[in-house]
Coordinates of C-alpha atoms in Angstrom, one line a residue:
X1 CA 26.4 -15.7 13.0
X2 CA 27.9 -19.3 13.4
X3 CA 25.1 -20.5 15.7
X4 CA 23.9 -24.0 16.1
X5 CA 20.2 -24.5 15.2
X6 CA 18.3 -25.6 18.3
X7 CA 15.8 -28.5 17.8
X8 CA 12.9 -26.3 18.9
X9 CA 12.5 -22.7 17.8
X10 CA 9.6 -20.6 19.0
X11 CA 9.7 -18.1 16.0
X12 CA 11.5 -19.0 12.9
X13 CA 12.0 -16.4 10.1
X14 CA 13.2 -17.8 6.8
X15 CA 15.0 -15.1 4.9
X16 CA 17.5 -12.5 6.1
X17 CA 16.3 -9.7 3.8
X18 CA 14.5 -6.5 4.5
X19 CA 11.1 -8.0 5.3
X20 CA 12.6 -10.8 7.4
X21 CA 14.6 -8.5 9.5
X22 CA 11.8 -6.0 9.9
X23 CA 9.5 -8.8 11.0
X24 CA 12.0 -10.1 13.5
X25 CA 12.5 -6.6 15.0
X26 CA 8.8 -6.0 15.4
X27 CA 8.2 -9.4 16.9
X28 CA 11.1 -8.7 19.3
X29 CA 9.2 -5.7 20.7
X30 CA 7.1 -8.1 22.6
X31 CA 9.0 -11.4 22.5
X32 CA 12.4 -12.1 24.0
X33 CA 14.9 -11.8 21.2
X34 CA 16.5 -15.2 21.8
X35 CA 13.2 -16.8 20.9
X36 CA 13.5 -15.4 17.4
X37 CA 15.8 -17.0 14.8
X38 CA 16.5 -15.7 11.3
X39 CA 17.9 -18.2 8.8
X40 CA 19.5 -17.0 5.6
X41 CA 20.6 -19.4 2.9
X42 CA 23.3 -17.1 1.6
X43 CA 26.6 -16.1 3.3
X44 CA 25.4 -12.5 3.9
X45 CA 22.1 -11.0 5.1
X46 CA 20.3 -7.9 3.8
X47 CA 21.9 -8.3 0.3
X48 CA 19.4 -6.2 -1.6
X49 CA 19.4 -3.5 1.0
X50 CA 23.2 -3.2 0.4
X51 CA 22.9 -2.8 -3.4
X52 CA 19.7 -0.9 -3.8
X53 CA 19.9 2.6 -5.3
X54 CA 23.4 2.1 -6.5
X55 CA 24.6 1.4 -2.9
X56 CA 22.6 4.3 -1.4
X57 CA 19.5 2.3 -0.5
X58 CA 16.2 3.7 -1.7
X59 CA 14.5 3.1 1.6
X60 CA 11.0 4.2 0.6
X61 CA 9.1 6.8 -1.4
X62 CA 7.7 10.2 -0.2
X63 CA 4.1 9.1 -0.8
X64 CA 2.1 9.4 2.4
X65 CA -1.5 8.7 1.5
X66 CA -2.3 5.0 1.5
X67 CA -4.5 5.0 -1.6
X68 CA -2.0 6.9 -3.7
X69 CA 0.8 4.7 -2.3
X70 CA -1.1 1.5 -3.3
X71 CA -1.6 2.9 -6.9
X72 CA 2.1 2.3 -7.6
X73 CA 1.8 -1.5 -7.3
X74 CA 0.8 -3.4 -10.5
X75 CA 0.3 -6.5 -8.4
X76 CA -1.1 -5.8 -4.9
X77 CA -2.8 -2.5 -5.5
X78 CA -6.1 -3.5 -4.0
X79 CA -4.8 -5.9 -1.4
X80 CA -2.2 -3.5 0.0
X81 CA -4.6 -0.7 0.7
X82 CA -5.6 -2.1 4.2
X83 CA -2.0 -2.9 5.2
X84 CA -0.8 0.6 4.2
X85 CA -3.4 2.0 6.6
X86 CA -1.5 0.2 9.3
X87 CA 2.0 0.8 8.2
X88 CA 3.0 3.1 5.3
X89 CA 5.9 5.3 4.2
X90 CA 5.6 7.9 7.0
X91 CA 5.8 5.1 9.6
X92 CA 9.0 3.8 7.9
X93 CA 10.5 7.3 8.0
X94 CA 9.6 7.7 11.7
X95 CA 10.9 4.2 12.6
X96 CA 14.4 5.0 11.2
X97 CA 14.3 8.6 12.5
X98 CA 13.6 7.2 16.0
X99 CA 16.9 5.3 15.7
X100 CA 18.9 8.2 14.6
X101 CA 18.7 7.6 10.8
X102 CA 17.5 10.7 8.9
X103 CA 16.2 10.2 5.4
X104 CA 16.2 12.8 2.6
X105 CA 13.8 13.2 -0.3
X106 CA 15.0 13.6 -3.9
X107 CA 13.0 15.6 -6.5
X108 CA 11.4 12.4 -7.9
X109 CA 10.2 11.3 -4.4
X110 CA 12.8 8.6 -3.7
X111 CA 14.0 8.6 -0.1
X112 CA 17.6 7.8 0.9
X113 CA 19.6 8.0 4.1
X114 CA 21.3 11.4 4.3
X115 CA 24.6 9.6 4.3
X116 CA 23.9 8.2 0.8
X117 CA 25.2 4.9 2.1
X118 CA 23.2 1.7 2.2
X119 CA 25.5 0.6 5.1
X120 CA 23.7 3.1 7.3
X121 CA 20.5 1.1 6.9
X122 CA 22.2 -2.2 7.1
X123 CA 24.0 -1.2 10.3
X124 CA 20.8 0.1 11.8
X125 CA 18.9 -3.2 11.2
X126 CA 21.8 -5.4 12.3
X127 CA 22.5 -3.3 15.5
X128 CA 18.8 -3.4 16.4
X129 CA 18.7 -7.2 15.9
X130 CA 21.9 -7.6 18.0
X131 CA 20.6 -5.4 20.8
X132 CA 17.4 -7.4 21.0
X133 CA 19.2 -10.7 21.1
X134 CA 17.7 -12.0 17.8
X135 CA 19.7 -15.0 16.6
X136 CA 20.9 -14.9 13.0
X137 CA 22.1 -17.9 11.1
X138 CA 23.7 -17.7 7.6
X139 CA 24.2 -20.5 5.1
X140 CA 21.1 -22.3 6.3
X141 CA 19.0 -23.4 3.4
X142 CA 15.4 -24.7 4.0
X143 CA 14.6 -27.5 1.6
X144 CA 11.2 -28.5 3.0
X145 CA 8.6 -27.7 5.6
X146 CA 5.3 -29.3 6.6
X147 CA 2.7 -28.9 9.3
X148 CA 3.3 -30.7 12.6
X149 CA 0.8 -31.1 15.5
X150 CA -0.5 -28.2 17.6
X151 CA -0.1 -25.7 14.7
X152 CA 3.7 -26.1 14.7
X153 CA 6.0 -26.7 11.8
X154 CA 8.7 -29.2 10.9
X155 CA 11.5 -27.5 8.9
X156 CA 14.1 -29.5 7.1
X157 CA 17.5 -27.9 6.3
X158 CA 19.9 -28.9 3.5
X159 CA 22.8 -29.7 5.9
X160 CA 21.3 -29.4 9.4
X161 CA 18.6 -32.0 9.7
X162 CA 15.1 -31.1 10.8
X163 CA 13.9 -28.8 13.5
X164 CA 10.5 -27.9 15.0
X165 CA 9.2 -24.3 14.7
X166 CA 6.2 -23.2 16.7
X167 CA 5.6 -20.4 14.2
X168 CA 7.2 -19.8 10.8
X169 CA 7.5 -16.7 8.6
X170 CA 8.6 -17.3 5.0
X171 CA 10.4 -14.2 3.8
X172 CA 12.8 -15.9 1.4
X173 CA 12.5 -13.5 -1.5
X174 CA 11.0 -14.2 -4.9
X175 CA 10.0 -17.8 -5.5
X176 CA 12.2 -18.6 -8.4
X177 CA 13.3 -22.0 -7.1
X178 CA 11.2 -24.9 -8.5
X179 CA 11.8 -26.7 -5.2
X180 CA 10.3 -23.9 -3.1
X181 CA 7.3 -23.7 -5.4
X182 CA 6.7 -27.4 -5.1
X183 CA 7.1 -27.1 -1.3
X184 CA 4.5 -24.4 -1.1
X185 CA 2.1 -26.2 -3.4
X186 CA 2.4 -29.3 -1.3
X187 CA 1.0 -27.5 1.7
X188 CA -1.9 -26.1 -0.2
X189 CA -0.7 -22.8 -1.6
X190 CA -1.2 -21.5 -5.1
X191 CA 2.0 -19.9 -6.4
X192 CA 1.8 -17.5 -9.2
X193 CA 4.8 -18.3 -11.5
X194 CA 7.5 -15.7 -10.9
X195 CA 8.8 -13.6 -13.8
X196 CA 11.0 -10.4 -13.9
X197 CA 9.0 -7.2 -13.4
X198 CA 11.6 -4.5 -13.5
X199 CA 13.8 -4.5 -16.6
X200 CA 15.2 -2.3 -19.4
X201 CA 14.6 -2.6 -23.1
X202 CA 17.2 -4.0 -25.5
X203 CA 17.0 -1.8 -28.7
X204 CA 19.2 -1.7 -31.7
X205 CA 18.3 1.4 -33.6
X206 CA 20.4 4.0 -35.4
X207 CA 18.4 6.8 -33.7
X208 CA 20.0 6.1 -30.3
X209 CA 23.2 4.2 -31.3
X210 CA 26.2 5.6 -29.5
X211 CA 24.1 8.0 -27.4
X212 CA 24.4 6.1 -24.1
X213 CA 24.3 8.3 -21.1
X214 CA 21.9 10.9 -22.6
X215 CA 18.8 11.5 -20.4
X216 CA 15.6 13.1 -21.5
X217 CA 13.7 14.7 -18.6
X218 CA 10.1 13.7 -19.4
X219 CA 8.9 11.3 -22.1
X220 CA 5.8 9.2 -22.6
X221 CA 6.2 5.5 -23.3
X222 CA 3.5 3.3 -24.7
X223 CA 3.0 -0.3 -25.7
X224 CA 0.1 0.0 -28.1
X225 CA -0.4 -3.8 -28.5
X226 CA -1.5 -4.0 -24.8
X227 CA -2.3 -0.3 -24.4
X228 CA -0.1 0.2 -21.3
X229 CA 1.5 3.6 -20.8
X230 CA 4.0 5.3 -18.6
X231 CA 6.0 8.5 -18.4
X232 CA 9.0 10.0 -16.7
X233 CA 12.7 10.4 -17.4
X234 CA 14.2 8.3 -20.2
X235 CA 17.9 7.1 -20.1
X236 CA 19.7 6.0 -23.3
X237 CA 22.1 3.1 -22.7
X238 CA 24.5 1.2 -24.7
X239 CA 22.0 -1.7 -24.9
X240 CA 18.8 0.5 -25.5
X241 CA 16.3 2.2 -23.3
X242 CA 16.1 2.6 -19.5
X243 CA 15.1 5.1 -16.8
X244 CA 11.8 5.4 -14.9
X245 CA 9.7 5.8 -18.1
X246 CA 10.8 2.3 -19.2
X247 CA 11.1 0.6 -15.8
X248 CA 7.6 1.7 -14.8
X249 CA 6.3 0.5 -18.1
X250 CA 8.1 -2.9 -17.7
X251 CA 6.5 -3.2 -14.3
X252 CA 3.0 -2.6 -15.4
X253 CA 3.3 -4.7 -18.5
X254 CA 5.5 -7.5 -17.1
X255 CA 3.0 -10.3 -17.7
X256 CA 2.0 -9.1 -21.1
X257 CA 5.6 -8.8 -22.2
X258 CA 6.4 -12.2 -20.8
X259 CA 3.5 -13.9 -22.5
X260 CA 4.4 -12.3 -25.9
X261 CA 7.5 -14.4 -26.1
X262 CA 9.4 -12.3 -28.8
X263 CA 10.2 -8.8 -30.0
X264 CA 7.6 -6.1 -29.6
X265 CA 7.2 -2.4 -30.4
X266 CA 7.4 0.5 -28.0
X267 CA 6.3 4.0 -28.9
X268 CA 8.1 7.1 -27.4
X269 CA 6.7 10.6 -27.3
X270 CA 9.7 12.7 -26.6
X271 CA 7.8 15.9 -25.8
X272 CA 4.4 15.0 -24.1
X273 CA 4.5 18.2 -22.2
X274 CA 4.2 20.3 -25.4
X275 CA 0.7 21.1 -26.4
X276 CA 0.1 21.3 -30.1
X277 CA 3.6 20.2 -31.1
X278 CA 3.0 20.9 -34.8
X279 CA 2.0 24.5 -34.1
X280 CA 4.9 24.9 -31.7
X281 CA 7.5 23.6 -34.2
X282 CA 6.1 25.9 -36.9
X283 CA 6.4 28.8 -34.5
X284 CA 10.0 27.8 -33.6
X285 CA 10.9 27.6 -37.3
X286 CA 9.4 31.1 -37.8
X287 CA 11.3 32.6 -35.0
X288 CA 14.7 31.0 -35.8
X289 CA 14.7 32.0 -39.5
X290 CA 18.1 31.6 -41.1
X291 CA 19.6 29.5 -38.2
X292 CA 20.5 26.0 -39.3
X293 CA 18.3 23.3 -37.9
X294 CA 21.4 21.5 -36.5
X295 CA 22.4 24.5 -34.4
X296 CA 19.0 25.7 -33.1
X297 CA 17.6 22.8 -31.2
X298 CA 13.9 22.9 -30.1
X299 CA 12.2 21.7 -26.9
X300 CA 15.5 21.5 -25.0
X301 CA 16.3 18.2 -26.5
X302 CA 19.9 16.8 -26.3
X303 CA 21.7 18.1 -29.4
X304 CA 23.1 14.7 -30.4
X305 CA 19.6 13.1 -30.2
X306 CA 18.2 16.0 -32.3
X307 CA 20.8 15.4 -35.0
X308 CA 19.8 11.8 -35.2
X309 CA 16.2 12.9 -35.6
X310 CA 17.2 15.2 -38.5
X311 CA 19.0 12.2 -40.0
X312 CA 16.0 9.9 -39.7
X313 CA 13.7 12.5 -41.2
X314 CA 16.2 13.1 -44.0
X315 CA 16.6 16.8 -43.2
X316 CA 20.0 18.2 -44.2
X317 CA 21.8 19.6 -41.1
X318 CA 22.6 22.9 -42.9
X319 CA 19.0 23.6 -43.7
X320 CA 17.8 27.0 -42.4
X321 CA 14.7 26.8 -40.2
X322 CA 12.8 29.1 -42.5
X323 CA 13.3 26.8 -45.5
X324 CA 11.7 23.7 -43.9
X325 CA 8.8 22.7 -46.0
X326 CA 5.5 21.2 -44.7
X327 CA 6.6 17.6 -45.3
X328 CA 9.9 18.0 -43.4
X329 CA 8.1 19.7 -40.5
X330 CA 5.5 16.9 -40.5
X331 CA 8.2 14.3 -40.5
X332 CA 9.9 15.9 -37.5
X333 CA 6.7 16.3 -35.6
X334 CA 6.0 12.6 -36.2
X335 CA 9.4 11.6 -35.0
X336 CA 9.1 13.8 -31.9
X337 CA 5.7 12.5 -30.9
X338 CA 5.7 8.9 -32.3
X339 CA 9.1 7.2 -32.5
X340 CA 8.6 3.5 -32.8
X341 CA 11.3 1.2 -31.4
X342 CA 11.5 -2.5 -32.0
X343 CA 12.4 -4.1 -28.6
X344 CA 14.5 -7.2 -29.1
X345 CA 14.6 -8.3 -25.5
X346 CA 14.9 -7.2 -21.9
X347 CA 17.7 -6.7 -19.5
X348 CA 17.3 -7.1 -15.7
X349 CA 17.6 -3.8 -13.8
X350 CA 20.8 -4.3 -11.8
X351 CA 19.7 -2.3 -8.8
X352 CA 16.4 -3.9 -8.1
X353 CA 16.1 -7.7 -8.7
X354 CA 12.3 -7.6 -8.6
X355 CA 10.0 -10.3 -9.7
X356 CA 6.2 -10.5 -9.9
X357 CA 4.6 -13.8 -8.8
X358 CA 4.7 -15.7 -5.6
X359 CA 2.1 -16.6 -3.0
X360 CA -1.4 -15.6 -4.2
X361 CA -2.6 -12.7 -2.0
X362 CA -5.9 -14.4 -1.6
X363 CA -4.1 -17.1 0.4
X364 CA -3.1 -14.7 3.2
X365 CA -4.9 -12.7 5.9
X366 CA -4.2 -9.0 4.9
X367 CA -4.0 -7.8 8.5
X368 CA -1.5 -10.4 9.7
X369 CA 0.1 -12.0 6.6
X370 CA -0.9 -15.4 8.0
X371 CA -1.7 -18.2 5.7
X372 CA -5.4 -18.9 5.3
X373 CA -4.6 -22.5 4.4
X374 CA -2.1 -23.3 7.2
X375 CA -2.3 -21.3 10.4
X376 CA 1.0 -20.6 12.0
X377 CA 2.7 -19.9 8.6
X378 CA 3.2 -16.3 7.6
X379 CA 4.5 -14.6 4.5
X380 CA 6.3 -11.2 3.8
X381 CA 8.2 -9.4 1.1
X382 CA 8.8 -10.8 -2.4
X383 CA 7.5 -14.2 -1.4
X384 CA 4.1 -12.6 -2.0
X385 CA 2.6 -11.8 -5.4
X386 CA 3.3 -8.1 -4.8
X387 CA 5.6 -5.8 -6.8
X388 CA 5.9 -2.2 -7.6
X389 CA 7.3 0.5 -9.8
X390 CA 10.9 1.5 -9.2
X391 CA 11.5 4.3 -6.6
X392 CA 11.5 2.7 -3.2
X393 CA 8.0 1.2 -3.4
X394 CA 9.2 -2.4 -3.3
X395 CA 11.1 -1.8 -0.1
X396 CA 8.0 -0.2 1.4
X397 CA 6.1 -3.3 0.7
X398 CA 8.8 -5.3 2.5
X399 CA 8.7 -2.9 5.5
X400 CA 4.8 -3.1 5.6
X401 CA 4.4 -6.8 5.3
X402 CA 7.3 -7.4 7.6
X403 CA 5.8 -5.2 10.3
X404 CA 2.4 -6.9 10.0
X405 CA 3.8 -10.4 10.0
X406 CA 6.2 -9.7 12.9
X407 CA 3.5 -8.1 15.0
X408 CA 1.2 -11.0 14.4
X409 CA 3.9 -13.5 15.3
X410 CA 4.4 -11.6 18.6
X411 CA 0.6 -11.6 19.4
X412 CA 0.4 -15.3 18.8
X413 CA 3.4 -16.0 21.0
X414 CA 2.0 -13.9 23.8
X415 CA -1.3 -15.7 23.5
X416 CA 0.5 -19.0 24.0
X417 CA 2.6 -17.7 26.8
X418 CA 0.3 -15.6 29.0

């Protein structure tokens, strides 16, 4: 990847991540590969692809209806509906399948390569780029770009001077650099300030202290102060609460949590699938008679968690079920359906470094990802104000926007080279 940057580049793609590579590959279906250059500021390309899903790469999600797929995006739900009609999860699955990469679907809908190795996806993308002759440069940081004549772009690099790009795609990830934000604002784009949008909750509470690793299959999580809810598996960690129930909640409430600037409360319903929990618990007490409450655990809860609930409700562990009075039963039901946790802070989810914010979607053409303000400049991936719940949805947005931008780059090149 130690290539010299030519002074004139027909198609320049800034960012060697999922969306940048996918755009380059789709452009190369119509454009000679050597005309397409990817520049990556880091020493390695496809970094997030390598670490996603714990090194397995959560490629996409088994959600094959565009409207339903779009419903998993807190930012971009409306704007992605059209793009998903052009390229959605089934297209991604087929694209990899056509290249010999089979994907499997897990019970929660996440899709991974059957090898369970992210290197399978990385190798596929890199081999495709190599076979098409796409030129990849690493350790090339763009520090400025501005419009030139004829719809072309002047692009300044940190250590390599300035080059001219006939067309430019910005796929450089989340816009967390103040320099990049100023650069985009200087050419007329509104940048929504980026903030984390997938994170876990830091909680210091006796109820879950020392219970890291416990997983509860289906809970409901709720932030009553902004009335945002989620549900799904909950994972207890050494720092607090995690798992899909929390990650989805953090995604939908990212702005509200950020604006709150301090601790907040999260309510957990441990058994939302139980109708009439009070009556169910009374029935359980009646059918388990002389058994101690610490030994007969209701609702298939983890035993250690149940013991903490007994402790919180001041129910002695050796109390027989048939000796629980109405107040004790009421306290247990309240704990099961309405545990209130004080959240002291947030921790970034290690597998998916996702932000919300970026280029305002109103600034781009939804069918091409081309800038409305500056023709010849395109956007894809996390550079856009698009983000999703955990589960492969963020990668799907990268594949979709990369496909649209790459195809549009190719059409423009062909129009200029009849």
